[in-house]
Short mmCIF file of C-alpha atoms in Angstrom, two decimals:
data_model
loop_
_atom_site.label_atom_id
_atom_site.label_comp_id
_atom_site.label_asym_id
_atom_site.label_seq_id
_atom_site.Cartn_x
_atom_site.Cartn_y
_atom_site.Cartn_z
CA MET A 1 28.97 -10.39 -13.63
CA ASN A 2 26.50 -13.57 -12.65
CA THR A 3 22.73 -12.84 -13.75
CA PHE A 4 20.60 -14.97 -11.73
CA ASP A 5 16.84 -14.73 -13.47
CA LEU A 6 14.05 -16.70 -11.04
CA THR A 7 12.31 -17.64 -13.55
CA ASN A 8 14.59 -20.10 -13.67
CA ASN A 9 15.53 -20.66 -10.55
CA THR A 10 14.12 -20.34 -6.84
CA VAL A 11 14.85 -18.16 -3.93
CA THR A 12 16.24 -20.86 -2.51
CA GLU A 13 19.09 -21.54 -5.21
CA LEU A 14 19.94 -18.03 -5.16
CA ASN A 15 20.24 -17.70 -1.63
CA HIS A 16 22.73 -20.55 -1.89
CA ALA A 17 24.48 -19.51 -4.79
CA LEU A 18 24.70 -16.07 -2.69
CA HIS A 19 26.13 -17.72 0.28
CA ALA A 20 29.14 -20.01 -1.29
CA GLN A 21 30.87 -17.13 -1.81
CA LYS A 22 31.28 -16.73 2.15
CA GLY A 23 35.07 -17.16 2.39
CA ASN A 24 36.31 -16.92 -1.18
CA VAL A 25 34.51 -14.29 -3.36
CA SER A 26 34.85 -15.65 -6.97
CA GLN A 27 31.95 -13.49 -8.41
CA ALA A 28 31.16 -9.97 -6.48
CA ASP A 29 28.26 -8.70 -8.48
CA TRP A 30 25.18 -10.43 -9.29
CA THR A 31 22.39 -8.71 -10.75
CA VAL A 32 18.92 -10.82 -10.24
CA THR A 33 16.07 -10.54 -12.69
CA ASN A 34 12.87 -11.56 -12.45
CA PRO A 35 11.93 -11.59 -8.88
CA LYS A 36 8.06 -11.38 -8.77
CA GLY A 37 7.62 -10.49 -5.45
CA SER A 38 9.04 -13.07 -4.14
CA HIS A 39 10.15 -13.40 -0.52
CA ASN A 40 13.44 -13.56 1.11
CA LEU A 41 15.73 -12.41 -1.59
CA ALA A 42 19.14 -12.06 -0.93
CA VAL A 43 19.03 -12.86 3.41
CA GLY A 44 21.51 -13.64 5.13
CA LEU A 45 24.43 -12.21 2.90
CA ASP A 46 28.38 -11.63 4.97
CA GLU A 47 30.52 -10.82 2.54
CA ALA A 48 31.17 -7.70 0.20
CA LEU A 49 28.93 -8.18 -2.83
CA ASN A 50 26.73 -6.20 -4.80
CA VAL A 51 23.37 -7.65 -5.24
CA ASP A 52 21.67 -5.85 -7.94
CA ILE A 53 17.61 -6.70 -7.92
CA HIS A 54 15.46 -5.48 -11.04
CA GLY A 55 12.40 -6.02 -9.70
CA HIS A 56 9.87 -5.63 -6.93
CA ALA A 57 10.95 -7.82 -3.73
CA GLY A 58 8.65 -9.30 -1.58
CA TYR A 59 9.14 -9.83 2.72
CA PHE A 60 12.81 -9.35 4.22
CA CYS A 61 14.15 -8.70 1.20
CA ALA A 62 17.84 -8.04 2.13
CA GLY A 63 17.49 -9.40 5.39
CA MET A 64 20.06 -9.87 8.11
CA ASN A 65 22.51 -8.71 5.71
CA LYS A 66 26.28 -7.81 6.93
CA THR A 67 28.35 -6.29 4.39
CA ALA A 68 26.96 -6.36 1.11
CA ASN A 69 26.12 -3.78 -0.87
CA ILE A 70 21.73 -4.42 -2.28
CA THR A 71 20.05 -2.48 -4.76
CA VAL A 72 15.97 -3.17 -5.00
CA HIS A 73 15.19 -1.35 -8.75
CA GLY A 74 11.59 -1.98 -7.41
CA ASN A 75 9.46 -2.15 -4.30
CA VAL A 76 10.01 -4.19 -1.45
CA GLY A 77 7.69 -5.95 1.25
CA GLN A 78 7.62 -5.85 5.10
CA GLY A 79 11.07 -5.94 7.03
CA VAL A 80 13.44 -5.11 4.17
CA ALA A 81 16.99 -4.92 5.59
CA GLU A 82 15.55 -6.20 9.22
CA ASN A 83 18.20 -6.55 10.96
CA MET A 84 21.11 -5.96 9.26
CA MET A 85 24.24 -5.51 10.85
CA SER A 86 25.75 -3.71 8.07
CA GLY A 87 26.42 -2.58 4.69
CA VAL A 88 24.31 -1.01 2.62
CA VAL A 89 20.60 -1.50 1.53
CA ARG A 90 19.13 0.74 -1.63
CA VAL A 91 15.42 0.61 -2.21
CA LYS A 92 14.99 2.97 -5.59
CA GLY A 93 11.11 2.27 -5.30
CA ASP A 94 8.59 2.58 -1.63
CA ALA A 95 9.00 0.04 0.89
CA SER A 96 6.01 -2.09 3.17
CA GLN A 97 6.13 -1.45 7.07
CA ALA A 98 8.43 -2.28 8.99
CA ALA A 99 11.46 -1.70 7.12
CA GLY A 100 14.87 -1.36 9.06
CA ALA A 101 13.95 -3.54 11.89
CA THR A 102 16.05 -3.87 14.53
CA ALA A 103 19.04 -3.65 12.25
CA HIS A 104 21.65 -3.25 14.65
CA GLY A 105 24.51 -0.89 11.84
CA GLY A 106 24.59 -0.36 7.95
CA LEU A 107 22.99 1.78 5.62
CA LEU A 108 19.39 1.87 4.30
CA VAL A 109 18.56 4.45 1.60
CA ILE A 110 14.78 4.47 0.52
CA GLU A 111 14.21 6.53 -2.52
CA GLY A 112 9.81 6.86 -2.33
CA ASN A 113 8.04 6.27 0.89
CA ALA A 114 7.91 3.96 3.74
CA GLY A 115 4.94 2.39 5.83
CA ALA A 116 4.45 1.94 8.96
CA ARG A 117 6.63 1.45 11.81
CA CYS A 118 9.58 1.99 9.95
CA GLY A 119 12.56 1.54 12.10
CA ILE A 120 10.87 0.27 14.15
CA SER A 121 13.35 -1.28 17.36
CA MET A 122 15.86 -0.10 15.30
CA LYS A 123 19.40 -0.76 16.91
CA GLY A 124 21.94 1.19 15.52
CA ILE A 125 21.18 1.36 11.57
CA ASP A 126 21.36 4.09 9.27
CA ILE A 127 17.60 5.05 7.71
CA VAL A 128 17.39 7.46 4.98
CA VAL A 129 13.66 7.76 3.50
CA LYS A 130 13.70 10.48 0.30
CA GLY A 131 9.76 10.85 0.76
CA SER A 132 7.40 9.89 3.68
CA VAL A 133 7.21 7.35 6.33
CA GLY A 134 3.92 5.52 7.68
CA HIS A 135 2.57 6.09 11.43
CA MET A 136 4.22 4.95 14.38
CA SER A 137 7.91 4.84 12.71
CA CYS A 138 11.01 4.70 14.89
CA PHE A 139 8.97 3.16 17.09
CA MET A 140 10.85 1.90 20.15
CA GLY A 141 13.76 2.50 18.26
CA GLN A 142 17.13 2.56 21.06
CA SER A 143 20.50 3.58 17.87
CA GLY A 144 20.86 4.90 14.69
CA SER A 145 19.32 7.80 12.71
CA LEU A 146 16.06 8.37 11.12
CA VAL A 147 15.93 10.63 8.33
CA VAL A 148 13.06 11.38 6.17
CA CYS A 149 13.38 13.62 3.58
CA GLY A 150 8.94 14.17 3.53
CA ASP A 151 6.84 13.48 6.09
CA ALA A 152 5.90 11.42 9.33
CA GLY A 153 3.05 9.63 10.40
CA ASP A 154 0.89 9.29 13.80
CA ALA A 155 3.45 8.63 16.81
CA LEU A 156 6.69 9.38 15.36
CA GLY A 157 9.41 7.94 18.05
CA ASP A 158 6.81 6.04 20.45
CA SER A 159 8.81 4.88 23.32
CA LEU A 160 11.76 5.91 21.90
CA TYR A 161 15.13 5.59 23.41
CA GLU A 162 18.13 7.33 21.99
CA VAL A 163 17.74 7.26 17.71
CA HIS A 164 18.52 10.40 16.32
CA ILE A 165 15.55 10.85 13.57
CA TYR A 166 15.48 14.22 11.31
CA ILE A 167 12.51 15.69 9.12
CA LYS A 168 12.22 17.80 7.03
CA GLY A 169 8.57 17.96 6.25
CA GLU A 170 5.45 17.60 8.52
CA VAL A 171 5.40 15.37 11.56
CA LYS A 172 1.21 14.44 12.08
CA SER A 173 2.45 13.87 15.92
CA LEU A 174 5.03 12.73 18.31
CA GLY A 175 4.26 9.40 19.98
CA ALA A 176 4.62 8.79 23.89
CA ASP A 177 8.15 10.33 25.11
CA CYS A 178 8.78 12.14 21.54
CA ILE A 179 10.00 15.41 21.94
CA GLU A 180 11.39 17.98 19.17
CA LYS A 181 14.92 18.91 20.38
CA GLU A 182 17.50 21.67 19.48
CA MET A 183 19.24 21.25 16.27
CA ARG A 184 22.98 21.91 17.45
CA ASP A 185 25.96 22.18 15.24
CA GLU A 186 27.16 18.45 15.88
CA HIS A 187 23.62 17.58 14.67
CA LEU A 188 23.93 19.05 11.58
CA THR A 189 27.45 17.84 10.70
CA GLU A 190 25.44 14.03 12.04
CA LEU A 191 22.97 14.78 8.95
CA ALA A 192 24.58 16.04 6.76
CA ALA A 193 27.04 13.22 6.49
CA LEU A 194 24.35 10.56 6.48
CA LEU A 195 22.32 12.65 3.48
CA GLU A 196 25.92 12.47 1.45
CA LYS A 197 26.24 9.03 2.37
CA ALA A 198 23.08 8.08 1.18
CA GLY A 199 23.85 9.98 -1.87
CA VAL A 200 20.60 12.78 -1.22
CA ASP A 201 20.29 16.20 -2.16
CA GLU A 202 19.04 17.94 0.54
CA ASP A 203 20.05 20.35 3.07
CA PRO A 204 20.60 20.09 6.82
CA ALA A 205 19.76 22.71 8.53
CA SER A 206 15.43 22.93 7.19
CA PHE A 207 15.32 20.11 8.59
CA LYS A 208 14.06 19.48 12.21
CA ARG A 209 15.22 17.26 14.81
CA TYR A 210 13.78 14.46 17.59
CA GLY A 211 14.81 12.61 20.31
CA SER A 212 14.19 10.98 23.33
CA ALA A 213 12.51 13.21 26.64
CA ARG A 214 13.66 10.09 28.48
CA GLU A 215 11.27 10.77 30.32
CA LEU A 216 10.21 7.05 30.04
CA TYR A 217 13.10 5.55 31.11
CA THR A 218 13.15 4.78 35.03
CA PHE A 219 10.19 4.64 37.26
CA LYS A 220 8.74 7.51 38.70
CA VAL A 221 7.85 6.89 42.43
CA ASP A 222 4.29 9.30 41.38
CA ASN A 223 3.26 6.61 40.18
CA ALA A 224 3.58 3.54 42.56
CA SER A 225 -0.11 4.21 43.18
CA ALA A 226 -1.56 2.64 39.33
CA TYR A 227 0.82 -0.49 40.31
CA MET B 1 -3.49 -15.41 7.40
CA CYS B 2 -5.55 -15.21 4.36
CA GLY B 3 -4.91 -14.11 0.74
CA ILE B 4 -7.37 -11.56 -0.79
CA VAL B 5 -6.88 -10.23 -4.74
CA GLY B 6 -9.51 -8.42 -6.80
CA LEU B 7 -9.34 -6.63 -10.34
CA TYR B 8 -11.80 -3.91 -11.67
CA LEU B 9 -11.78 -3.41 -15.50
CA LYS B 10 -11.36 -0.27 -16.70
CA ASN B 11 -11.30 -1.54 -19.92
CA ASP B 12 -13.98 -3.34 -21.42
CA ALA B 13 -12.12 -4.86 -23.74
CA LEU B 14 -10.85 -6.73 -21.48
CA GLU B 15 -13.97 -8.21 -20.48
CA ASN B 16 -13.24 -11.71 -21.96
CA LYS B 17 -10.78 -12.19 -20.52
CA LEU B 18 -11.31 -11.32 -16.87
CA GLY B 19 -11.17 -14.78 -15.62
CA GLU B 20 -8.07 -15.90 -17.50
CA LEU B 21 -6.37 -12.73 -16.06
CA PHE B 22 -7.55 -13.70 -12.41
CA GLU B 23 -7.14 -17.15 -12.07
CA PRO B 24 -3.45 -17.14 -11.34
CA MET B 25 -4.10 -13.82 -8.93
CA LEU B 26 -5.58 -16.25 -6.88
CA ILE B 27 -3.69 -19.35 -7.24
CA SER B 28 -0.75 -17.42 -6.34
CA MET B 29 -1.96 -16.46 -2.89
CA THR B 30 -2.08 -20.38 -1.98
CA ASP B 31 0.37 -20.07 0.30
CA ARG B 32 -1.45 -17.45 2.55
CA GLY B 33 -4.28 -19.71 2.15
CA PRO B 34 -4.54 -23.60 1.80
CA ASP B 35 -8.26 -24.21 3.09
CA SER B 36 -10.45 -22.45 0.74
CA ALA B 37 -10.91 -19.93 -1.48
CA GLY B 38 -13.45 -18.21 -3.93
CA PHE B 39 -13.87 -15.35 -5.40
CA ALA B 40 -17.05 -13.15 -6.76
CA ILE B 41 -17.41 -12.01 -10.27
CA TYR B 42 -19.70 -9.54 -11.66
CA GLY B 43 -21.25 -9.29 -14.43
CA ASP B 44 -23.68 -10.74 -17.47
CA GLU B 45 -26.60 -8.27 -15.19
CA VAL B 46 -29.71 -9.40 -15.42
CA GLN B 47 -32.73 -6.91 -16.57
CA GLU B 48 -34.56 -4.31 -14.31
CA GLY B 49 -37.44 -6.50 -12.33
CA TRP B 50 -35.08 -10.24 -12.58
CA LEU B 51 -33.26 -11.31 -9.92
CA LYS B 52 -29.30 -13.21 -9.76
CA LEU B 53 -29.57 -16.14 -7.58
CA THR B 54 -25.92 -18.36 -7.08
CA LEU B 55 -27.55 -21.50 -5.32
CA ARG B 56 -25.05 -24.68 -3.72
CA HIS B 57 -26.06 -28.49 -3.60
CA HIS B 58 -24.17 -30.64 -2.20
CA GLU B 59 -24.57 -33.14 -4.75
CA GLU B 60 -22.74 -31.93 -8.44
CA GLY B 61 -26.03 -33.82 -10.08
CA PHE B 62 -28.93 -31.92 -8.53
CA ASP B 63 -31.97 -31.52 -10.80
CA TRP B 64 -31.49 -27.77 -11.23
CA SER B 65 -34.13 -27.74 -14.43
CA THR B 66 -37.03 -29.77 -11.77
CA LEU B 67 -35.76 -26.89 -9.57
CA THR B 68 -36.55 -23.71 -11.54
CA ASP B 69 -39.60 -25.12 -13.11
CA GLN B 70 -41.33 -25.53 -9.82
CA ILE B 71 -40.26 -21.72 -9.04
CA ALA B 72 -41.46 -20.75 -12.30
CA THR B 73 -45.08 -22.38 -11.50
CA ALA B 74 -45.46 -21.58 -8.21
CA LEU B 75 -44.08 -17.81 -8.22
CA GLN B 76 -45.84 -17.63 -11.62
CA CYS B 77 -42.67 -16.08 -13.16
CA GLU B 78 -40.40 -16.68 -15.98
CA ALA B 79 -37.55 -18.44 -15.09
CA ASP B 80 -33.94 -19.17 -16.37
CA TRP B 81 -30.71 -21.60 -15.21
CA MET B 82 -27.85 -22.78 -15.92
CA SER B 83 -25.09 -24.88 -13.18
CA ASN B 84 -21.25 -25.04 -12.49
CA ALA B 85 -20.29 -27.77 -10.93
CA ASN B 86 -22.36 -28.44 -8.37
CA VAL B 87 -23.50 -24.30 -8.21
CA ALA B 88 -26.19 -23.02 -10.13
CA VAL B 89 -26.74 -19.30 -11.38
CA LEU B 90 -30.50 -19.05 -11.18
CA LYS B 91 -32.57 -16.07 -13.11
CA VAL B 92 -36.20 -15.21 -11.87
CA LYS B 93 -38.31 -12.70 -12.42
CA ALA B 94 -39.41 -12.48 -9.59
CA ASP B 95 -39.49 -10.64 -5.46
CA GLU B 96 -36.31 -11.80 -3.75
CA ALA B 97 -38.18 -12.30 -0.67
CA ALA B 98 -40.66 -14.72 -2.24
CA VAL B 99 -37.84 -16.87 -3.95
CA ARG B 100 -36.31 -16.95 -0.39
CA GLU B 101 -39.26 -18.09 1.35
CA TRP B 102 -40.11 -20.26 -1.72
CA LEU B 103 -36.49 -21.92 -1.43
CA SER B 104 -36.20 -22.26 2.18
CA ALA B 105 -39.60 -24.35 2.28
CA HIS B 106 -39.29 -26.56 -0.12
CA TYR B 107 -35.03 -26.98 -0.87
CA SER B 108 -34.03 -25.96 2.47
CA GLU B 109 -30.60 -27.82 1.89
CA VAL B 110 -30.12 -25.46 -1.23
CA LEU B 111 -27.89 -22.67 0.23
CA ILE B 112 -27.77 -19.39 -1.31
CA LEU B 113 -24.21 -18.07 -2.32
CA SER B 114 -25.53 -14.54 -3.64
CA ALA B 115 -28.36 -12.07 -4.45
CA GLY B 116 -28.86 -9.57 -7.19
CA ALA B 117 -28.54 -8.57 -10.18
CA SER B 118 -24.68 -8.97 -11.34
CA ILE B 119 -22.95 -11.11 -8.87
CA GLU B 120 -21.76 -14.68 -8.57
CA ILE B 121 -20.26 -16.80 -5.93
CA LEU B 122 -18.19 -19.90 -5.72
CA LYS B 123 -16.13 -21.12 -3.27
CA GLU B 124 -15.11 -24.35 -1.92
CA VAL B 125 -13.18 -25.84 0.98
CA GLY B 126 -9.72 -27.18 -0.84
CA LEU B 127 -6.47 -25.56 -2.68
CA PRO B 128 -7.27 -22.06 -4.82
CA GLU B 129 -5.83 -24.25 -8.22
CA ASN B 130 -8.31 -27.12 -7.54
CA ILE B 131 -11.53 -24.40 -6.86
CA SER B 132 -10.17 -22.44 -10.03
CA SER B 133 -10.57 -25.75 -11.80
CA LYS B 134 -13.58 -27.01 -10.49
CA PHE B 135 -15.48 -23.78 -11.31
CA SER B 136 -13.53 -23.35 -14.67
CA LEU B 137 -12.26 -20.05 -13.73
CA SER B 138 -9.96 -19.36 -16.36
CA GLY B 139 -13.28 -19.14 -18.99
CA MET B 140 -15.31 -16.61 -17.14
CA GLU B 141 -15.80 -13.01 -18.04
CA GLY B 142 -17.12 -9.95 -15.81
CA SER B 143 -16.66 -6.62 -15.11
CA HIS B 144 -14.80 -7.12 -11.43
CA ILE B 145 -13.85 -10.08 -9.22
CA ILE B 146 -12.82 -10.56 -5.62
CA GLY B 147 -11.31 -13.56 -4.21
CA HIS B 148 -9.87 -15.11 -1.56
CA THR B 149 -7.85 -17.38 -0.06
CA ARG B 150 -8.21 -18.69 3.97
CA MET B 151 -6.37 -19.89 6.06
CA ALA B 152 -8.93 -20.10 8.90
CA THR B 153 -8.23 -18.82 12.12
CA GLU B 154 -11.56 -17.46 14.05
CA SER B 155 -13.83 -20.12 13.03
CA ALA B 156 -14.06 -23.62 10.97
CA VAL B 157 -12.87 -24.81 7.26
CA THR B 158 -15.96 -25.10 5.95
CA MET B 159 -17.77 -23.42 2.99
CA GLU B 160 -19.74 -21.72 4.72
CA GLY B 161 -16.61 -20.10 6.58
CA SER B 162 -14.54 -19.83 3.56
CA HIS B 163 -15.28 -16.41 1.63
CA PRO B 164 -16.75 -14.55 -0.23
CA PHE B 165 -19.60 -13.17 1.55
CA SER B 166 -22.16 -11.50 0.36
CA THR B 167 -25.19 -10.34 2.88
CA GLY B 168 -27.39 -7.90 0.51
CA SER B 169 -28.15 -7.97 -2.95
CA ASP B 170 -24.80 -7.58 -5.38
CA LEU B 171 -22.84 -6.84 -1.87
CA CYS B 172 -19.52 -8.68 -1.14
CA LEU B 173 -16.69 -9.11 1.02
CA VAL B 174 -13.72 -10.71 1.89
CA HIS B 175 -11.32 -10.04 4.64
CA ASN B 176 -7.93 -10.72 5.80
CA GLY B 177 -7.53 -10.57 9.61
CA SER B 178 -9.69 -10.80 12.75
CA LEU B 179 -12.43 -8.81 14.62
CA SER B 180 -12.78 -8.35 18.34
CA ASN B 181 -15.78 -6.69 18.54
CA HIS B 182 -17.94 -9.65 16.68
CA ASN B 183 -20.22 -11.67 18.67
CA ARG B 184 -21.94 -8.48 20.17
CA LEU B 185 -22.23 -6.72 16.53
CA ARG B 186 -23.99 -9.32 15.39
CA GLU B 187 -26.54 -9.59 18.09
CA ASN B 188 -26.95 -5.96 17.26
CA LEU B 189 -27.01 -6.41 13.65
CA LYS B 190 -29.13 -8.96 14.09
CA ARG B 191 -31.73 -6.89 15.48
CA GLU B 192 -31.23 -4.19 12.66
CA GLY B 193 -33.12 -7.20 10.23
CA ILE B 194 -29.65 -8.61 9.04
CA THR B 195 -29.04 -12.48 9.14
CA PHE B 196 -26.62 -14.89 8.98
CA GLU B 197 -25.69 -18.32 7.64
CA THR B 198 -22.48 -18.59 9.59
CA GLU B 199 -20.46 -17.84 13.47
CA ASN B 200 -17.54 -16.14 10.40
CA ASP B 201 -16.50 -13.16 12.14
CA SER B 202 -15.74 -11.63 8.44
CA GLU B 203 -19.54 -12.59 7.91
CA VAL B 204 -20.30 -9.54 10.59
CA ALA B 205 -18.44 -7.23 8.66
CA ALA B 206 -20.52 -7.88 5.38
CA GLY B 207 -23.58 -7.66 7.56
CA TYR B 208 -22.24 -4.56 8.87
CA LEU B 209 -22.37 -2.79 5.63
CA THR B 210 -25.13 -4.64 3.75
CA TRP B 211 -27.06 -2.43 7.14
CA ARG B 212 -25.23 0.85 6.46
CA LEU B 213 -26.67 0.76 2.59
CA ASN B 214 -30.17 -0.48 4.05
CA GLU B 215 -30.21 2.48 6.13
CA GLY B 216 -29.46 4.54 2.65
CA ASP B 217 -25.74 5.52 3.28
CA SER B 218 -23.52 5.49 -0.23
CA LEU B 219 -20.67 2.82 -0.13
CA LYS B 220 -18.37 5.93 1.03
CA GLU B 221 -19.96 6.77 4.34
CA ALA B 222 -21.08 3.06 5.20
CA LEU B 223 -17.38 2.65 4.85
CA GLU B 224 -15.85 5.79 6.92
CA SER B 225 -18.60 4.36 9.84
CA ALA B 226 -16.89 0.97 9.58
CA LEU B 227 -14.20 2.08 10.26
CA ASN B 228 -15.12 4.23 13.83
CA ASP B 229 -17.41 0.30 14.20
CA LEU B 230 -15.03 -2.58 13.33
CA ASP B 231 -12.76 -3.33 15.92
CA GLY B 232 -10.05 -5.57 15.27
CA PHE B 233 -7.48 -6.09 12.22
CA PHE B 234 -8.67 -5.72 8.95
CA THR B 235 -7.90 -5.78 5.45
CA PHE B 236 -10.85 -5.45 3.53
CA THR B 237 -11.75 -5.76 -0.30
CA ILE B 238 -15.67 -5.17 -1.05
CA GLY B 239 -17.46 -5.67 -4.03
CA THR B 240 -20.48 -3.99 -5.62
CA LYS B 241 -22.04 -3.53 -8.68
CA ASN B 242 -20.84 -1.05 -9.72
CA GLY B 243 -17.25 -0.93 -8.64
CA PHE B 244 -14.89 -2.09 -5.62
CA ALA B 245 -13.53 -0.35 -2.74
CA VAL B 246 -10.34 -1.35 -0.70
CA MET B 247 -9.96 -0.50 3.22
CA ARG B 248 -6.89 -1.50 5.58
CA ASP B 249 -7.84 -0.69 9.86
CA PRO B 250 -6.10 1.86 11.37
CA ILE B 251 -3.20 -0.70 12.66
CA ALA B 252 -2.94 -1.74 9.32
CA CYS B 253 -1.57 -4.53 10.77
CA LYS B 254 -2.28 -6.99 7.55
CA PRO B 255 -0.72 -6.35 4.74
CA ALA B 256 -2.60 -4.58 1.23
CA VAL B 257 -1.33 -4.03 -2.41
CA LEU B 258 -2.94 -1.77 -5.13
CA ALA B 259 -1.70 -1.48 -8.63
CA GLU B 260 -3.64 0.57 -11.47
CA THR B 261 -2.87 0.84 -15.26
CA ASP B 262 -5.11 2.52 -17.90
CA ASP B 263 -6.77 -0.31 -18.01
CA TYR B 264 -7.40 -2.28 -14.81
CA VAL B 265 -7.12 -1.71 -11.17
CA ALA B 266 -6.03 -4.52 -8.98
CA MET B 267 -5.63 -4.99 -5.42
CA ALA B 268 -3.54 -8.13 -3.61
CA SER B 269 -2.35 -9.19 0.15
CA GLU B 270 0.92 -9.04 -1.58
CA TYR B 271 3.20 -8.12 -5.04
CA GLN B 272 3.28 -11.70 -6.08
CA ALA B 273 -0.20 -11.81 -7.09
CA LEU B 274 0.34 -8.81 -9.32
CA ALA B 275 3.35 -9.97 -11.00
CA SER B 276 0.89 -11.72 -13.85
CA LEU B 277 -0.59 -8.98 -14.95
CA PRO B 278 -0.40 -7.00 -18.38
CA GLY B 279 1.74 -4.41 -17.74
CA ILE B 280 2.49 -4.25 -14.34
CA GLU B 281 6.11 -3.36 -14.51
CA ASN B 282 4.25 0.32 -16.02
CA ALA B 283 1.83 0.24 -12.72
CA LYS B 284 1.48 2.55 -10.07
CA VAL B 285 2.03 0.15 -7.68
CA TRP B 286 1.24 1.60 -4.01
CA GLU B 287 1.07 0.14 -0.71
CA PRO B 288 -2.89 1.58 0.89
CA GLU B 289 -2.50 3.93 3.66
CA PRO B 290 -3.78 3.04 7.37
CA ALA B 291 -7.55 3.57 7.95
CA THR B 292 -8.26 4.74 3.91
CA PHE B 293 -10.40 3.84 1.80
CA TYR B 294 -10.32 3.31 -2.13
CA ILE B 295 -13.46 3.07 -4.37
CA TRP B 296 -13.74 2.49 -7.35
CA GLU B 297 -17.67 2.45 -9.55
CA ARG B 298 -18.78 2.94 -12.99
CA HIS B 299 -21.51 4.77 -13.15
#
């Protein structure tokens, strides 16, 4: 176990040390202490490292992650796991805005609440939030799944493409082209697997499913006069 | 981009450490705003009938003693002063309008940064670290304090354009964001009798709140109106004689984080600014909701 104390070292030094494992992992397990809200912690990792960050992280923590398993024992700022490709990012506290933005794959688990625009433009990541998400979550979501055990704010799934959205609590309002959909057996199976993978003990049958009505996909000739 | 920080003490025993606790908060937001910084500190309240003004002269060695003697004679009132760098806190037992009129007639080069019973505003162009040091922030005492580090977007980098802005008695506002309807609002507010010193959009937000409070709104009512009438992006922290408030626009583009313990409430643009506070590891830390305001007041 390598311990990296950010009181004595810079974030750049931390990221260099983690990147130095690329292609030849000599130290798989890392503990980071005293992050004090620093930005860009553990970004761009592309080896199967285990990184535990003890404290609160700033913006873009675990961004562009590939294969690493990163846990933040605290809150995170904007854009956690932004553009993640694979691997697992777990936040024990709350996340600020744009969690999992544009991410292509992997699993992001937020044990607290997530702020606005959680999963904005997500492209394949699975996001499981134990608490609630803020307004415009899953805005322009393209692929992947968003599971919320609490409530969702205004305009959930605005301009949505193909993300599967499962919400247990209340949805304040649905965004353009997002509708409630029937929960079929295949969805219950998918949701059960996601909850299990995230280590969240919830009954899949207590969730509702939302998705795209696909009305915005194609140009409607009826609207031609508006242009 | 700008940085906002605020610290409101719930525990009176910490009042002699307010500046010491606040200085690292302000300096930590240098990356968000390196061109100017300022703060409004509340405390050392004057007695009923007295007025406290923060005055600024461009010269460090300006003769505040003579100015104070002259105003005491002219207005036939008691007056006292103390200086801090090129700024002075003037205490006079007189009417605010009369003091303003006399200052404007005799010392037009002296700027009034704040007026009220408790507030003092200190701000300058330059790095937050240098401004803290210039005004000896770390040694200051008080009940609450609100600061700003500026990266100018909407108007020039000048002392006048730096925050906090105070347009009414004991009220101040710091802003991160940009207002899109400030020109029209400014004209409307001028007709309501609010005066502005700059072209800065944030000063319009301060003026708006002053207008609402003058009309008899509570702080809560004034903030509710502001949510309807101010268009653009904002995180505001607002100081009053008795407390402070935090408010974000409905889009919540601009960051904010709050922390609360038994001893204090703290706000900042980013958690980094809170990391130096005692007991922060056990504080309740959360992100304020969009289109929502949070108020703490002592009664």
